[in-house]
DNA sequence: TCACAAAAAGAATCTCTGTTCTGCTTGTGT
DNA sequence: ACACAAGCAGAACAGAGATTCTTTTTGTGA
């Protein structure tokens, strides 16, 4: 009993594959991206990809999870600053941080979620989590800046957070629709 | 030179095929629906389908166009009543009219639009048109109920319409995510 | 440095799907 | 009522795509 790729190395390969997949998905969509495309984009081979992901669905799932997690991370960063921004400012910051490629991937993920239970669970879970973070942020603003009572602030924050979330998602959609995917090299 | 299907009959067949396609798409998604699925759902045959639509992309396009057109029609009906509703009421009415199957199809269409220029154009065009209708409605409300000057009302209506649109689209997304597609019969 | 199992490459496979082709059937103008 | 082109069914085809299998390479613990 001896050799196996170190876990760090293994994770690196997974990331390499996932990143290539993100580029392909952003360019051609989840379903129109073939394994061959990902092979070309990553510079790896079929065997290698299947050694790291059980199948394409597994890869798509990992990519979707990663994308949403990153978006949540960015949101967390902008939301939990010392001086809580007002809701308009919060929304403006979130919108400013939107990346077109990720926006396309996100919207594709929504489409996939409508018929794919695994993806649906990921999207719903992440959306709920992000909304909760927004609510925290708005609550902090209500308490610190608007001098609300903490008890009641949390309640009033909920519908505001809901709206910020909705407006952010709509903006994600518009960004996705406005940006054209870059062509693949000839 | 003699016989050809009357135009009405031809349109009927197209509709029959399109409706079957809508059911399939709502259940399995745009890309995971095969022509065989649509054949089974419609009770027609490959030959017949290809006699009425040039290919699958053409059918998808027609379905997307039809779905968006219907949504615009519904919006038009709710928007252009004698007593213009205030924006909250307008939004509530739009949301109440959402059908889960159509919501799923709509979200799938967004996903497809991110990488398919033909679909993208349809979505963008229809979105703009719907936003304009909302703006008309909000303008009417500002003038008739809030007693604004018509000249300035149109301008102030724009951002309100934009927000109503965004909140409506977000709700479409939530409906699509919450509703599970019904299983196909065993 | 060595031994060897895991990992990677790339060919091979096998299924699935869009589209076309071949006749039979049906609706329409006369 | 009839003739005949269009409509339609269903088999056939071609191609693409996911996944697996075989062989070569590579990284790790001793």
XYZ file of C-alpha atoms (C1' of nucleotides) in Angstrom:
432
model
C 0.000 0.000 0.000
C 1.743 3.134 -1.161
C 1.039 5.997 -3.505
C -1.873 8.258 -4.075
C -2.131 11.836 -5.193
C -1.920 14.141 -2.255
C -5.239 15.695 -1.401
C -4.044 19.181 -2.301
C -2.975 17.996 -5.738
C -6.279 16.227 -6.204
C -8.193 19.370 -5.315
C -6.073 21.335 -7.742
C -7.032 19.068 -10.616
C -10.685 19.283 -9.680
C -10.413 23.054 -9.696
C -8.599 23.037 -13.030
C -11.378 20.994 -14.565
C -14.104 23.062 -12.939
C -12.576 26.303 -14.154
C -12.375 25.035 -17.712
C -15.984 23.931 -17.398
C -17.029 27.374 -16.187
C -15.501 28.948 -19.268
C -17.214 26.443 -21.558
C -20.572 26.770 -19.836
C -20.382 30.545 -19.932
C -19.675 30.376 -23.630
C -22.002 27.611 -24.827
C -24.367 26.788 -22.013
C -24.636 23.821 -19.665
C -26.131 21.358 -22.112
C -24.398 22.458 -25.286
C -21.008 21.959 -23.707
C -19.676 18.509 -24.490
C -17.060 16.643 -22.551
C -14.890 17.087 -25.623
C -15.174 20.864 -25.197
C -14.055 20.628 -21.598
C -11.195 18.344 -22.602
C -10.032 20.915 -25.146
C -10.437 23.830 -22.755
C -8.699 22.158 -19.829
C -5.941 20.487 -21.791
C -6.666 17.248 -19.945
C -8.223 14.016 -21.162
C -11.446 12.090 -20.775
C -9.866 9.588 -18.447
C -8.583 12.307 -16.184
C -11.893 14.103 -15.973
C -13.749 10.937 -15.130
C -11.198 10.166 -12.468
C -12.171 13.370 -10.673
C -15.885 13.636 -11.350
C -18.256 10.718 -11.474
C -19.990 12.073 -14.582
C -21.074 15.238 -16.314
C -24.019 15.823 -13.986
C -21.638 15.644 -11.048
C -19.377 18.230 -12.664
C -22.266 20.543 -13.461
C -23.411 20.266 -9.879
C -19.970 21.096 -8.532
C -19.670 24.086 -10.833
C -23.104 25.404 -9.911
C -22.348 25.008 -6.234
C -19.024 26.777 -6.634
C -20.511 29.674 -8.534
C -23.273 30.255 -6.016
C -20.876 29.874 -3.119
C -18.606 32.508 -4.593
C -21.496 34.861 -5.141
C -22.526 34.353 -1.523
C -18.960 35.016 -0.436
C -18.817 38.304 -2.329
C -22.151 39.276 -0.873
C -20.900 38.461 2.588
C -17.895 40.696 2.086
C -19.913 43.655 0.933
C -22.614 43.141 3.497
C -20.691 42.779 6.734
C -18.695 45.980 6.815
C -18.429 48.105 9.940
C -20.660 50.869 8.595
C -23.698 49.039 7.217
C -24.740 50.580 3.873
C -28.334 51.585 3.294
C -30.318 49.195 1.062
C -29.853 51.258 -2.099
C -26.135 51.434 -1.571
C -26.029 47.742 -0.734
C -27.802 46.905 -3.962
C -25.530 49.199 -5.944
C -22.470 47.465 -4.549
C -23.809 44.023 -5.331
C -24.632 45.062 -8.867
C -21.220 46.606 -9.362
C -19.621 43.292 -8.419
C -21.447 41.307 -11.109
C -19.194 39.540 -13.596
C -20.796 38.848 -17.003
C -19.479 35.315 -17.358
C -20.719 34.392 -13.908
C -24.014 36.091 -14.594
C -24.563 33.900 -17.653
C -23.650 30.812 -15.688
C -26.008 31.830 -12.909
C -28.960 32.320 -15.231
C -28.236 29.010 -16.934
C -28.233 27.426 -13.509
C -31.695 28.813 -12.852
C -32.928 27.270 -16.067
C -31.403 23.935 -15.185
C -32.863 24.137 -11.683
C -36.385 24.146 -13.072
C -36.099 20.517 -14.120
C -33.107 19.118 -12.236
C -33.851 18.451 -8.570
C -30.214 18.318 -7.478
C -29.473 21.702 -9.013
C -32.748 23.057 -7.745
C -31.814 22.188 -4.175
C -28.470 23.905 -4.545
C -30.027 27.061 -5.981
C -32.814 27.251 -3.420
C -30.466 26.620 -0.545
C -27.978 29.232 -1.687
C -30.702 31.764 -2.445
C -32.136 31.353 1.032
C -28.723 31.698 2.559
C -27.974 34.848 0.599
C -31.312 36.353 1.487
C -30.599 35.698 5.152
C -27.253 37.484 4.818
C -28.989 40.443 3.222
C -31.467 40.485 6.049
C -28.637 40.587 8.568
C -27.110 43.493 6.741
C -30.324 45.455 6.496
C -31.060 44.748 10.143
C -27.666 46.114 11.123
C -28.352 49.248 9.088
C -31.772 49.713 10.671
C -30.317 49.386 14.147
C -27.071 51.317 13.783
C -28.083 54.036 11.353
C -31.830 54.300 11.611
C -31.880 53.652 15.339
C -34.551 50.966 15.273
C -35.080 48.549 18.126
C -33.171 45.333 17.396
C -36.229 43.223 18.099
C -38.434 44.907 15.564
C -35.658 45.722 13.100
C -35.191 42.106 12.114
C -38.832 41.885 11.140
C -38.907 45.074 9.128
C -35.681 44.026 7.426
C -37.210 40.890 5.912
C -39.301 42.504 3.154
C -36.507 44.936 2.362
C -34.015 42.096 2.027
C -36.480 40.265 -0.158
C -36.663 43.201 -2.505
C -32.943 43.787 -2.636
C -32.515 40.132 -3.512
C -35.136 40.330 -6.244
C -33.652 43.453 -7.779
C -30.191 41.916 -7.649
C -31.375 38.781 -9.412
C -33.127 40.826 -12.087
C -29.913 42.726 -12.658
C -28.056 39.443 -12.942
C -30.483 38.486 -15.672
C -30.021 41.756 -17.537
C -26.258 41.453 -17.371
C -26.465 37.906 -18.679
C -28.665 39.001 -21.564
C -26.604 42.026 -22.498
C -23.207 40.389 -22.563
C -22.416 38.238 -25.534
C -20.255 35.190 -24.908
C -16.833 35.601 -26.465
C -16.262 33.388 -29.439
C -13.993 30.416 -29.154
C -10.737 30.752 -31.078
C -10.758 29.494 -34.682
C -52.316 22.633 -59.354
C -54.792 21.772 -56.686
C -54.736 20.882 -53.018
C -53.012 22.311 -50.036
C -53.959 22.390 -46.394
C -55.968 25.463 -45.647
C -53.994 28.002 -43.674
C -56.219 27.631 -40.643
C -55.617 23.886 -40.587
C -51.890 24.403 -40.962
C -51.876 26.823 -38.070
C -53.813 24.326 -35.990
C -51.182 21.655 -36.502
C -48.426 24.087 -35.641
C -50.265 24.943 -32.456
C -50.812 21.285 -31.633
C -47.113 20.627 -31.964
C -46.152 23.752 -30.066
C -48.474 22.900 -27.184
C -47.029 19.424 -26.885
C -43.575 20.967 -26.941
C -44.531 23.376 -24.148
C -45.585 20.463 -21.968
C -42.367 18.580 -22.698
C -40.165 21.620 -22.144
C -41.930 22.453 -18.905
C -41.325 18.920 -17.727
C -37.803 18.176 -18.946
C -36.272 21.407 -20.144
C -35.475 22.743 -23.575
C -32.422 20.626 -24.279
C -33.427 17.440 -22.524
C -36.563 17.194 -24.589
C -35.979 15.046 -27.661
C -38.009 15.083 -30.821
C -39.121 11.599 -29.800
C -40.617 13.088 -26.629
C -42.558 15.634 -28.623
C -43.716 12.919 -31.007
C -45.060 10.904 -28.091
C -46.662 13.917 -26.428
C -48.317 15.246 -29.562
C -49.372 11.904 -31.028
C -47.936 12.966 -34.365
C -44.876 11.749 -36.227
C -41.424 12.950 -37.129
C -42.428 13.610 -40.697
C -45.337 15.745 -39.635
C -43.330 17.817 -37.216
C -40.643 18.513 -39.772
C -43.307 19.500 -42.263
C -44.367 22.309 -39.938
C -41.081 23.399 -38.364
C -37.776 23.560 -40.132
C -35.949 21.970 -37.210
C -35.837 21.804 -33.436
C -34.269 25.228 -33.038
C -37.102 26.684 -35.077
C -39.647 25.000 -32.825
C -37.935 26.172 -29.667
C -37.913 29.675 -31.057
C -41.609 29.561 -31.890
C -42.460 28.242 -28.433
C -40.369 30.890 -26.694
C -41.934 33.612 -28.787
C -45.417 32.314 -28.055
C -44.821 32.104 -24.331
C -43.463 35.623 -24.097
C -46.198 36.970 -26.331
C -48.847 35.446 -24.111
C -47.240 36.855 -21.018
C -47.192 40.269 -22.663
C -50.855 39.848 -23.592
C -51.831 39.039 -20.007
C -49.821 41.999 -18.809
C -51.581 44.216 -21.331
C -54.959 43.107 -20.073
C -54.152 43.775 -16.449
C -52.394 47.008 -17.187
C -54.791 48.862 -19.417
C -57.908 48.931 -17.269
C -59.979 52.070 -16.822
C -58.871 52.646 -13.254
C -55.098 52.284 -13.342
C -53.887 50.272 -10.340
C -51.090 51.601 -8.194
C -47.715 49.897 -8.731
C -48.081 47.524 -5.775
C -51.494 46.433 -6.931
C -50.229 46.111 -10.493
C -47.406 43.862 -9.347
C -49.764 41.807 -7.209
C -52.036 41.221 -10.178
C -49.159 40.197 -12.423
C -47.874 37.798 -9.810
C -51.317 36.318 -9.267
C -51.516 35.522 -12.976
C -48.309 33.456 -13.022
C -48.734 29.853 -14.154
C -46.060 27.438 -12.851
C -45.549 25.601 -16.128
C -45.126 28.852 -18.014
C -42.838 30.147 -15.305
C -40.533 27.166 -15.746
C -40.542 27.616 -19.484
C -39.802 31.306 -19.083
C -36.807 30.724 -16.843
C -35.483 28.053 -19.175
C -35.811 30.557 -21.972
C -33.652 33.001 -20.044
C -30.993 30.358 -19.674
C -31.104 29.567 -23.347
C -30.980 33.270 -24.209
C -27.573 33.609 -22.580
C -25.930 31.612 -25.350
C -28.432 31.543 -28.220
C -28.600 34.840 -30.107
C -31.963 34.152 -31.747
C -33.611 33.430 -28.408
C -31.773 36.305 -26.809
C -33.250 38.739 -29.316
C -36.730 37.426 -28.658
C -36.341 37.727 -24.904
C -34.801 41.181 -24.989
C -37.381 42.459 -27.425
C -40.295 41.126 -25.413
C -38.833 42.342 -22.132
C -38.470 45.838 -23.527
C -41.974 45.757 -24.863
C -43.401 44.606 -21.546
C -41.468 47.231 -19.658
C -42.887 49.872 -21.970
C -46.396 48.632 -21.262
C -45.727 48.807 -17.550
C -44.453 52.324 -17.982
C -47.668 53.286 -19.776
C -49.682 51.840 -16.943
C -47.700 53.560 -14.221
C -47.847 56.822 -16.140
C -51.620 56.567 -16.353
C -51.785 55.971 -12.624
C -49.535 58.927 -11.880
C -51.660 61.196 -14.030
C -55.143 60.001 -13.158
C -54.744 59.085 -9.502
C -51.735 60.999 -8.290
C -52.526 64.066 -10.387
C -49.066 64.410 -11.918
C -48.419 66.454 -15.031
C -48.458 64.111 -18.050
C -45.147 65.466 -19.303
C -43.235 64.719 -16.151
C -45.222 61.624 -15.214
C -43.764 59.580 -18.058
C -40.271 60.247 -16.790
C -40.991 59.432 -13.167
C -42.777 56.283 -14.283
C -39.668 54.796 -15.896
C -37.776 53.750 -12.756
C -41.000 52.537 -11.139
C -41.791 50.397 -14.171
C -38.254 49.092 -14.118
C -38.686 47.948 -10.549
C -42.073 46.386 -11.081
C -40.599 44.465 -13.979
C -37.645 43.301 -11.902
C -39.815 42.186 -9.009
C -42.132 40.381 -11.388
C -39.250 38.530 -13.001
C -37.861 37.544 -9.631
C -41.260 36.176 -8.686
C -41.338 34.233 -11.937
C -38.052 32.689 -10.897
C -39.318 31.758 -7.440
C -42.439 30.192 -8.871
C -40.340 28.200 -11.313
C -38.098 26.960 -8.511
C -40.889 26.092 -6.125
C -43.058 24.124 -8.518
C -41.914 20.630 -9.340
C -42.607 19.390 -12.853
C -45.227 16.657 -12.859
C -43.851 13.254 -13.640
C -44.547 11.681 -16.984
C -46.866 8.685 -16.836
C -45.221 5.279 -16.343
C 16.527 5.135 -6.281
C 12.868 1.803 -6.781
C 8.367 -0.471 -7.077
C 3.998 -0.040 -8.037
C -0.585 1.654 -7.693
C -2.962 5.586 -9.061
C -3.666 8.905 -12.644
C -3.726 10.366 -17.247
C -4.147 9.805 -22.265
C -6.615 8.487 -26.069
C -8.883 5.046 -28.649
C -13.105 2.400 -28.685
C -17.905 1.683 -27.598
C -22.548 2.169 -27.392
C -26.589 4.841 -26.883
C -29.354 8.470 -28.140
C -31.165 12.050 -31.170
C -31.900 15.143 -34.980
C -32.982 14.776 -39.546
C -34.109 12.672 -43.994
C -36.278 9.336 -47.005
C -39.994 6.197 -48.695
C -44.174 5.135 -49.391
C -49.170 5.225 -47.912
C -53.217 8.418 -46.840
C -56.035 12.318 -46.961
C -57.954 16.596 -48.012
C -59.097 19.942 -51.695
C -60.305 22.166 -56.146
C -62.640 21.008 -60.130
C -66.774 11.790 -57.587
C -61.902 12.105 -58.810
C -57.101 13.076 -59.387
C -53.250 14.258 -57.380
C -50.146 17.080 -54.662
C -49.485 17.783 -49.915
C -49.692 15.655 -45.375
C -48.351 12.189 -42.582
C -46.392 7.774 -40.478
C -42.586 5.253 -39.512
C -38.305 3.181 -40.770
C -33.567 4.327 -41.826
C -29.423 7.037 -41.336
C -25.692 9.753 -39.862
C -23.425 11.965 -36.371
C -22.447 13.382 -31.820
C -21.847 12.629 -27.325
C -21.161 10.429 -22.714
C -18.833 6.875 -20.681
C -15.619 2.910 -20.421
C -11.449 0.268 -21.422
C -6.546 -0.259 -22.384
C -2.163 1.367 -22.246
C 1.346 4.491 -20.870
C 3.129 7.769 -17.604
C 3.851 9.711 -13.155
C 4.089 10.642 -8.367
C 4.787 8.831 -3.692
C 6.404 6.118 0.306
C 10.032 3.231 1.426
